[in-house]
mmCIF file of N, CA, C and O in Angstrom:
data_model
loop_
_atom_site.group_PDB
_atom_site.id
_atom_site.type_symbol
_atom_site.label_atom_id
_atom_site.label_comp_id
_atom_site.label_asym_id
_atom_site.label_seq_id
_atom_site.Cartn_x
_atom_site.Cartn_y
_atom_site.Cartn_z
ATOM 1 N N UNK E 1 13.493 -13.796 61.419
ATOM 2 C CA UNK E 1 12.454 -14.257 60.522
ATOM 3 C C UNK E 1 12.358 -15.770 60.609
ATOM 4 O O UNK E 1 13.353 -16.472 60.660
ATOM 5 N N UNK E 2 11.181 -16.287 60.567
ATOM 6 C CA UNK E 2 10.927 -17.708 60.688
ATOM 7 C C UNK E 2 11.271 -18.445 59.400
ATOM 8 O O UNK E 2 11.195 -17.905 58.304
ATOM 9 N N UNK E 3 11.651 -19.718 59.544
ATOM 10 C CA UNK E 3 11.946 -20.558 58.386
ATOM 11 C C UNK E 3 10.694 -21.203 57.817
ATOM 12 O O UNK E 3 10.766 -21.948 56.858
ATOM 13 N N UNK E 4 9.548 -20.950 58.422
ATOM 14 C CA UNK E 4 8.301 -21.568 57.972
ATOM 15 C C UNK E 4 7.801 -20.918 56.685
ATOM 16 O O UNK E 4 8.044 -19.742 56.431
ATOM 17 N N UNK E 5 7.097 -21.721 55.907
ATOM 18 C CA UNK E 5 6.389 -21.173 54.750
ATOM 19 C C UNK E 5 5.036 -20.687 55.227
ATOM 20 O O UNK E 5 4.419 -21.303 56.087
ATOM 21 N N UNK E 6 4.574 -19.592 54.673
ATOM 22 C CA UNK E 6 3.293 -19.029 55.085
ATOM 23 C C UNK E 6 2.363 -18.923 53.890
ATOM 24 O O UNK E 6 2.792 -18.776 52.753
ATOM 25 N N UNK E 7 1.084 -18.973 54.178
ATOM 26 C CA UNK E 7 0.044 -18.713 53.185
ATOM 27 C C UNK E 7 -0.668 -17.450 53.635
ATOM 28 O O UNK E 7 -0.971 -17.279 54.816
ATOM 29 N N UNK E 8 -0.938 -16.560 52.690
ATOM 30 C CA UNK E 8 -1.569 -15.285 53.015
ATOM 31 C C UNK E 8 -2.922 -15.164 52.319
ATOM 32 O O UNK E 8 -3.126 -15.697 51.237
ATOM 33 N N UNK E 9 -3.819 -14.445 52.953
ATOM 34 C CA UNK E 9 -5.116 -14.097 52.380
ATOM 35 C C UNK E 9 -5.127 -12.585 52.230
ATOM 36 O O UNK E 9 -4.559 -11.863 53.049
ATOM 37 N N UNK E 10 -5.763 -12.102 51.175
ATOM 38 C CA UNK E 10 -5.896 -10.667 50.936
ATOM 39 C C UNK E 10 -7.335 -10.234 51.141
ATOM 40 O O UNK E 10 -8.257 -10.927 50.725
ATOM 41 N N UNK E 11 -7.499 -9.084 51.754
ATOM 42 C CA UNK E 11 -8.798 -8.422 51.776
ATOM 43 C C UNK E 11 -8.589 -7.019 51.223
ATOM 44 O O UNK E 11 -7.525 -6.428 51.367
ATOM 45 N N UNK E 12 -9.604 -6.514 50.570
ATOM 46 C CA UNK E 12 -9.539 -5.178 49.991
ATOM 47 C C UNK E 12 -10.441 -4.257 50.801
ATOM 48 O O UNK E 12 -11.607 -4.576 51.036
ATOM 49 N N UNK E 13 -9.896 -3.132 51.217
ATOM 50 C CA UNK E 13 -10.611 -2.175 52.061
ATOM 51 C C UNK E 13 -10.495 -0.789 51.453
ATOM 52 O O UNK E 13 -9.592 -0.525 50.660
ATOM 53 N N UNK E 14 -11.373 0.105 51.867
ATOM 54 C CA UNK E 14 -11.248 1.518 51.510
ATOM 55 C C UNK E 14 -11.262 2.311 52.809
ATOM 56 O O UNK E 14 -12.248 2.300 53.547
ATOM 57 N N UNK E 15 -10.146 2.953 53.099
ATOM 58 C CA UNK E 15 -10.060 3.825 54.262
ATOM 59 C C UNK E 15 -10.326 5.251 53.828
ATOM 60 O O UNK E 15 -10.036 5.632 52.692
ATOM 61 N N UNK E 16 -10.890 6.045 54.723
ATOM 62 C CA UNK E 16 -11.171 7.436 54.384
ATOM 63 C C UNK E 16 -10.793 8.352 55.541
ATOM 64 O O UNK E 16 -10.738 7.924 56.695
ATOM 65 N N UNK E 17 -10.528 9.597 55.200
ATOM 66 C CA UNK E 17 -10.176 10.599 56.200
ATOM 67 C C UNK E 17 -10.244 11.988 55.574
ATOM 68 O O UNK E 17 -9.855 12.162 54.418
ATOM 69 N N UNK E 18 -10.673 12.976 56.331
ATOM 70 C CA UNK E 18 -10.608 14.352 55.841
ATOM 71 C C UNK E 18 -9.200 14.937 55.994
ATOM 72 O O UNK E 18 -8.907 15.998 55.463
ATOM 73 N N UNK E 19 -8.312 14.210 56.695
ATOM 74 C CA UNK E 19 -6.994 14.754 57.043
ATOM 75 C C UNK E 19 -5.867 14.367 56.097
ATOM 76 O O UNK E 19 -4.797 14.959 56.171
ATOM 77 N N UNK E 20 -6.051 13.356 55.253
ATOM 78 C CA UNK E 20 -4.988 13.012 54.317
ATOM 79 C C UNK E 20 -4.921 11.532 54.002
ATOM 80 O O UNK E 20 -5.621 10.709 54.598
ATOM 81 N N UNK E 21 -4.048 11.219 53.064
ATOM 82 C CA UNK E 21 -3.885 9.847 52.594
ATOM 83 C C UNK E 21 -3.362 8.949 53.702
ATOM 84 O O UNK E 21 -3.838 7.832 53.890
ATOM 85 N N UNK E 22 -2.361 9.406 54.432
ATOM 86 C CA UNK E 22 -1.780 8.621 55.519
ATOM 87 C C UNK E 22 -2.840 8.225 56.539
ATOM 88 O O UNK E 22 -2.924 7.060 56.951
ATOM 89 N N UNK E 23 -3.673 9.165 56.949
ATOM 90 C CA UNK E 23 -4.741 8.869 57.908
ATOM 91 C C UNK E 23 -5.754 7.888 57.332
ATOM 92 O O UNK E 23 -6.264 7.018 58.046
ATOM 93 N N UNK E 24 -6.063 8.009 56.052
ATOM 94 C CA UNK E 24 -7.013 7.094 55.417
ATOM 95 C C UNK E 24 -6.479 5.658 55.447
ATOM 96 O O UNK E 24 -7.209 4.715 55.755
ATOM 97 N N UNK E 25 -5.179 5.493 55.147
ATOM 98 C CA UNK E 25 -4.567 4.165 55.203
ATOM 99 C C UNK E 25 -4.580 3.635 56.626
ATOM 100 O O UNK E 25 -4.952 2.487 56.883
ATOM 101 N N UNK E 26 -4.179 4.463 57.565
ATOM 102 C CA UNK E 26 -4.145 4.032 58.975
ATOM 103 C C UNK E 26 -5.538 3.649 59.466
ATOM 104 O O UNK E 26 -5.692 2.669 60.193
ATOM 105 N N UNK E 27 -6.550 4.395 59.079
ATOM 106 C CA UNK E 27 -7.919 4.059 59.492
ATOM 107 C C UNK E 27 -8.321 2.680 58.981
ATOM 108 O O UNK E 27 -8.906 1.875 59.718
ATOM 109 N N UNK E 28 -8.008 2.378 57.721
ATOM 110 C CA UNK E 28 -8.357 1.072 57.152
ATOM 111 C C UNK E 28 -7.629 -0.048 57.871
ATOM 112 O O UNK E 28 -8.235 -1.046 58.277
ATOM 113 N N UNK E 29 -6.313 0.107 58.055
ATOM 114 C CA UNK E 29 -5.511 -0.946 58.675
ATOM 115 C C UNK E 29 -5.884 -1.143 60.142
ATOM 116 O O UNK E 29 -6.052 -2.275 60.610
ATOM 117 N N UNK E 30 -6.039 -0.062 60.882
ATOM 118 C CA UNK E 30 -6.346 -0.175 62.307
ATOM 119 C C UNK E 30 -7.733 -0.760 62.540
ATOM 120 O O UNK E 30 -7.930 -1.544 63.474
ATOM 121 N N UNK E 31 -8.698 -0.402 61.709
ATOM 122 C CA UNK E 31 -10.032 -1.008 61.839
ATOM 123 C C UNK E 31 -9.981 -2.497 61.506
ATOM 124 O O UNK E 31 -10.599 -3.311 62.196
ATOM 125 N N UNK E 32 -9.239 -2.878 60.474
ATOM 126 C CA UNK E 32 -9.113 -4.292 60.111
ATOM 127 C C UNK E 32 -8.449 -5.078 61.230
ATOM 128 O O UNK E 32 -8.833 -6.224 61.512
ATOM 129 N N UNK E 33 -7.476 -4.478 61.893
ATOM 130 C CA UNK E 33 -6.747 -5.168 62.961
ATOM 131 C C UNK E 33 -7.637 -5.513 64.152
ATOM 132 O O UNK E 33 -7.301 -6.397 64.936
ATOM 133 N N UNK E 34 -8.763 -4.871 64.278
ATOM 134 C CA UNK E 34 -9.693 -5.191 65.381
ATOM 135 C C UNK E 34 -10.376 -6.538 65.189
ATOM 136 O O UNK E 34 -10.824 -7.143 66.149
ATOM 137 N N UNK E 35 -10.482 -6.995 63.939
ATOM 138 C CA UNK E 35 -11.206 -8.244 63.698
ATOM 139 C C UNK E 35 -10.407 -9.293 62.921
ATOM 140 O O UNK E 35 -10.857 -10.422 62.788
ATOM 141 N N UNK E 36 -9.231 -8.944 62.415
ATOM 142 C CA UNK E 36 -8.412 -9.881 61.649
ATOM 143 C C UNK E 36 -7.069 -10.041 62.355
ATOM 144 O O UNK E 36 -6.391 -9.048 62.644
ATOM 145 N N UNK E 37 -6.695 -11.292 62.615
ATOM 146 C CA UNK E 37 -5.409 -11.555 63.264
ATOM 147 C C UNK E 37 -4.313 -11.735 62.215
ATOM 148 O O UNK E 37 -4.582 -12.043 61.063
ATOM 149 N N UNK E 38 -3.086 -11.565 62.649
ATOM 150 C CA UNK E 38 -1.888 -11.830 61.849
ATOM 151 C C UNK E 38 -1.747 -10.919 60.627
ATOM 152 O O UNK E 38 -1.244 -11.340 59.592
ATOM 153 N N UNK E 39 -2.189 -9.670 60.736
ATOM 154 C CA UNK E 39 -1.953 -8.727 59.639
ATOM 155 C C UNK E 39 -0.453 -8.541 59.478
ATOM 156 O O UNK E 39 0.265 -8.338 60.456
ATOM 157 N N UNK E 40 0.028 -8.640 58.240
ATOM 158 C CA UNK E 40 1.467 -8.526 58.009
ATOM 159 C C UNK E 40 1.861 -7.392 57.080
ATOM 160 O O UNK E 40 2.969 -6.883 57.168
ATOM 161 N N UNK E 41 1.016 -6.988 56.155
ATOM 162 C CA UNK E 41 1.412 -5.973 55.192
ATOM 163 C C UNK E 41 0.191 -5.350 54.521
ATOM 164 O O UNK E 41 -0.908 -5.860 54.638
ATOM 165 N N UNK E 42 0.428 -4.249 53.837
ATOM 166 C CA UNK E 42 -0.634 -3.606 53.053
ATOM 167 C C UNK E 42 -0.050 -3.057 51.767
ATOM 168 O O UNK E 42 1.150 -2.834 51.652
ATOM 169 N N UNK E 43 -0.929 -2.828 50.807
ATOM 170 C CA UNK E 43 -0.564 -2.212 49.538
ATOM 171 C C UNK E 43 -1.659 -1.222 49.171
ATOM 172 O O UNK E 43 -2.820 -1.585 49.045
ATOM 173 N N UNK E 44 -1.310 0.045 49.033
ATOM 174 C CA UNK E 44 -2.268 1.056 48.594
ATOM 175 C C UNK E 44 -2.397 0.948 47.077
ATOM 176 O O UNK E 44 -1.399 1.023 46.363
ATOM 177 N N UNK E 45 -3.620 0.737 46.581
ATOM 178 C CA UNK E 45 -3.803 0.483 45.152
ATOM 179 C C UNK E 45 -4.521 1.610 44.414
ATOM 180 O O UNK E 45 -4.369 1.720 43.204
ATOM 181 N N UNK E 46 -5.301 2.409 45.110
ATOM 182 C CA UNK E 46 -6.007 3.527 44.474
ATOM 183 C C UNK E 46 -6.137 4.676 45.462
ATOM 184 O O UNK E 46 -6.311 4.447 46.652
ATOM 185 N N UNK E 47 -6.053 5.871 44.939
ATOM 186 C CA UNK E 47 -6.273 7.068 45.757
ATOM 187 C C UNK E 47 -7.298 7.927 45.042
ATOM 188 O O UNK E 47 -7.200 8.164 43.837
ATOM 189 N N UNK E 48 -8.299 8.344 45.770
ATOM 190 C CA UNK E 48 -9.305 9.250 45.213
ATOM 191 C C UNK E 48 -9.815 10.127 46.350
ATOM 192 O O UNK E 48 -9.450 9.946 47.498
ATOM 193 N N UNK E 49 -10.668 11.044 46.024
ATOM 194 C CA UNK E 49 -11.178 11.927 47.061
ATOM 195 C C UNK E 49 -12.467 12.601 46.659
ATOM 196 O O UNK E 49 -12.961 12.456 45.540
ATOM 197 N N UNK E 50 -12.983 13.332 47.599
ATOM 198 C CA UNK E 50 -14.223 14.070 47.432
ATOM 199 C C UNK E 50 -13.886 15.554 47.432
ATOM 200 O O UNK E 50 -13.138 16.030 48.283
ATOM 201 N N UNK E 51 -14.425 16.264 46.464
ATOM 202 C CA UNK E 51 -14.190 17.704 46.368
ATOM 203 C C UNK E 51 -15.429 18.475 46.803
ATOM 204 O O UNK E 51 -16.554 18.063 46.520
ATOM 205 N N UNK E 52 -15.187 19.573 47.477
ATOM 206 C CA UNK E 52 -16.281 20.465 47.874
ATOM 207 C C UNK E 52 -15.823 21.899 47.654
ATOM 208 O O UNK E 52 -14.784 22.302 48.162
ATOM 209 N N UNK E 53 -16.586 22.631 46.873
ATOM 210 C CA UNK E 53 -16.263 24.035 46.569
ATOM 211 C C UNK E 53 -14.847 24.189 46.017
ATOM 212 O O UNK E 53 -14.115 25.114 46.371
ATOM 213 N N UNK E 54 -14.441 23.249 45.147
ATOM 214 C CA UNK E 54 -13.141 23.326 44.504
ATOM 215 C C UNK E 54 -11.960 22.972 45.384
ATOM 216 O O UNK E 54 -10.813 23.202 45.007
ATOM 217 N N UNK E 55 -12.226 22.374 46.563
ATOM 218 C CA UNK E 55 -11.146 21.990 47.484
ATOM 219 C C UNK E 55 -11.314 20.532 47.887
ATOM 220 O O UNK E 55 -12.425 20.002 47.883
ATOM 221 N N UNK E 56 -10.200 19.917 48.249
ATOM 222 C CA UNK E 56 -10.245 18.529 48.717
ATOM 223 C C UNK E 56 -10.919 18.501 50.081
ATOM 224 O O UNK E 56 -10.484 19.171 51.022
ATOM 225 N N UNK E 57 -11.996 17.730 50.171
ATOM 226 C CA UNK E 57 -12.740 17.632 51.424
ATOM 227 C C UNK E 57 -12.499 16.310 52.140
ATOM 228 O O UNK E 57 -12.601 16.241 53.366
ATOM 229 N N UNK E 58 -12.184 15.267 51.368
ATOM 230 C CA UNK E 58 -12.057 13.939 51.952
ATOM 231 C C UNK E 58 -11.176 13.078 51.054
ATOM 232 O O UNK E 58 -11.277 13.161 49.836
ATOM 233 N N UNK E 59 -10.327 12.274 51.658
ATOM 234 C CA UNK E 59 -9.459 11.344 50.925
ATOM 235 C C UNK E 59 -9.980 9.928 51.098
ATOM 236 O O UNK E 59 -10.443 9.556 52.182
ATOM 237 N N UNK E 60 -9.889 9.125 50.045
ATOM 238 C CA UNK E 60 -10.226 7.705 50.094
ATOM 239 C C UNK E 60 -9.069 6.934 49.479
ATOM 240 O O UNK E 60 -8.590 7.288 48.400
ATOM 241 N N UNK E 61 -8.637 5.874 50.166
ATOM 242 C CA UNK E 61 -7.537 5.058 49.669
ATOM 243 C C UNK E 61 -7.968 3.596 49.694
ATOM 244 O O UNK E 61 -8.387 3.084 50.737
ATOM 245 N N UNK E 62 -7.883 2.941 48.532
ATOM 246 C CA UNK E 62 -8.149 1.504 48.469
ATOM 247 C C UNK E 62 -6.868 0.790 48.879
ATOM 248 O O UNK E 62 -5.790 1.091 48.375
ATOM 249 N N UNK E 63 -7.005 -0.143 49.820
ATOM 250 C CA UNK E 63 -5.858 -0.822 50.409
ATOM 251 C C UNK E 63 -6.087 -2.328 50.364
ATOM 252 O O UNK E 63 -7.159 -2.802 50.751
ATOM 253 N N UNK E 64 -5.096 -3.063 49.885
ATOM 254 C CA UNK E 64 -5.098 -4.513 50.023
ATOM 255 C C UNK E 64 -4.308 -4.826 51.283
ATOM 256 O O UNK E 64 -3.183 -4.346 51.447
ATOM 257 N N UNK E 65 -4.895 -5.620 52.180
ATOM 258 C CA UNK E 65 -4.241 -5.984 53.430
ATOM 259 C C UNK E 65 -4.009 -7.488 53.410
ATOM 260 O O UNK E 65 -4.942 -8.259 53.112
ATOM 261 N N UNK E 66 -2.779 -7.902 53.696
ATOM 262 C CA UNK E 66 -2.446 -9.321 53.721
ATOM 263 C C UNK E 66 -2.307 -9.829 55.146
ATOM 264 O O UNK E 66 -1.709 -9.162 55.981
ATOM 265 N N UNK E 67 -2.879 -10.997 55.397
ATOM 266 C CA UNK E 67 -2.721 -11.615 56.705
ATOM 267 C C UNK E 67 -2.437 -13.097 56.547
ATOM 268 O O UNK E 67 -2.843 -13.728 55.569
ATOM 269 N N UNK E 68 -1.682 -13.642 57.506
ATOM 270 C CA UNK E 68 -1.293 -15.041 57.473
ATOM 271 C C UNK E 68 -2.477 -15.939 57.830
ATOM 272 O O UNK E 68 -3.184 -15.681 58.793
ATOM 273 N N UNK E 69 -2.645 -16.973 57.047
ATOM 274 C CA UNK E 69 -3.681 -17.976 57.323
ATOM 275 C C UNK E 69 -3.104 -18.908 58.386
ATOM 276 O O UNK E 69 -1.956 -19.350 58.288
ATOM 277 N N UNK E 70 -3.901 -19.164 59.422
ATOM 278 C CA UNK E 70 -3.450 -20.061 60.491
ATOM 279 C C UNK E 70 -3.409 -21.496 60.018
ATOM 280 O O UNK E 70 -4.233 -21.920 59.207
ATOM 281 N N UNK E 71 -2.445 -22.244 60.542
ATOM 282 C CA UNK E 71 -2.338 -23.678 60.229
ATOM 283 C C UNK E 71 -3.461 -24.456 60.874
ATOM 284 O O UNK E 71 -3.971 -24.155 61.873
#
């Protein structure tokens, strides 16, 4: 681990998936990684979903993603 002090910026995203919470989080983080450098961590803050005919059809997870601000 580096001895440097870091400053982080947060962005809030909503990932979705019909396959589960884990996939919804991964979709959000992996899509963010295509355009944001230095992603370091995430925090799942809300979980919700879409119901169809009394069954879970889709998962949505609100995720805060932290990335290091460049010097």
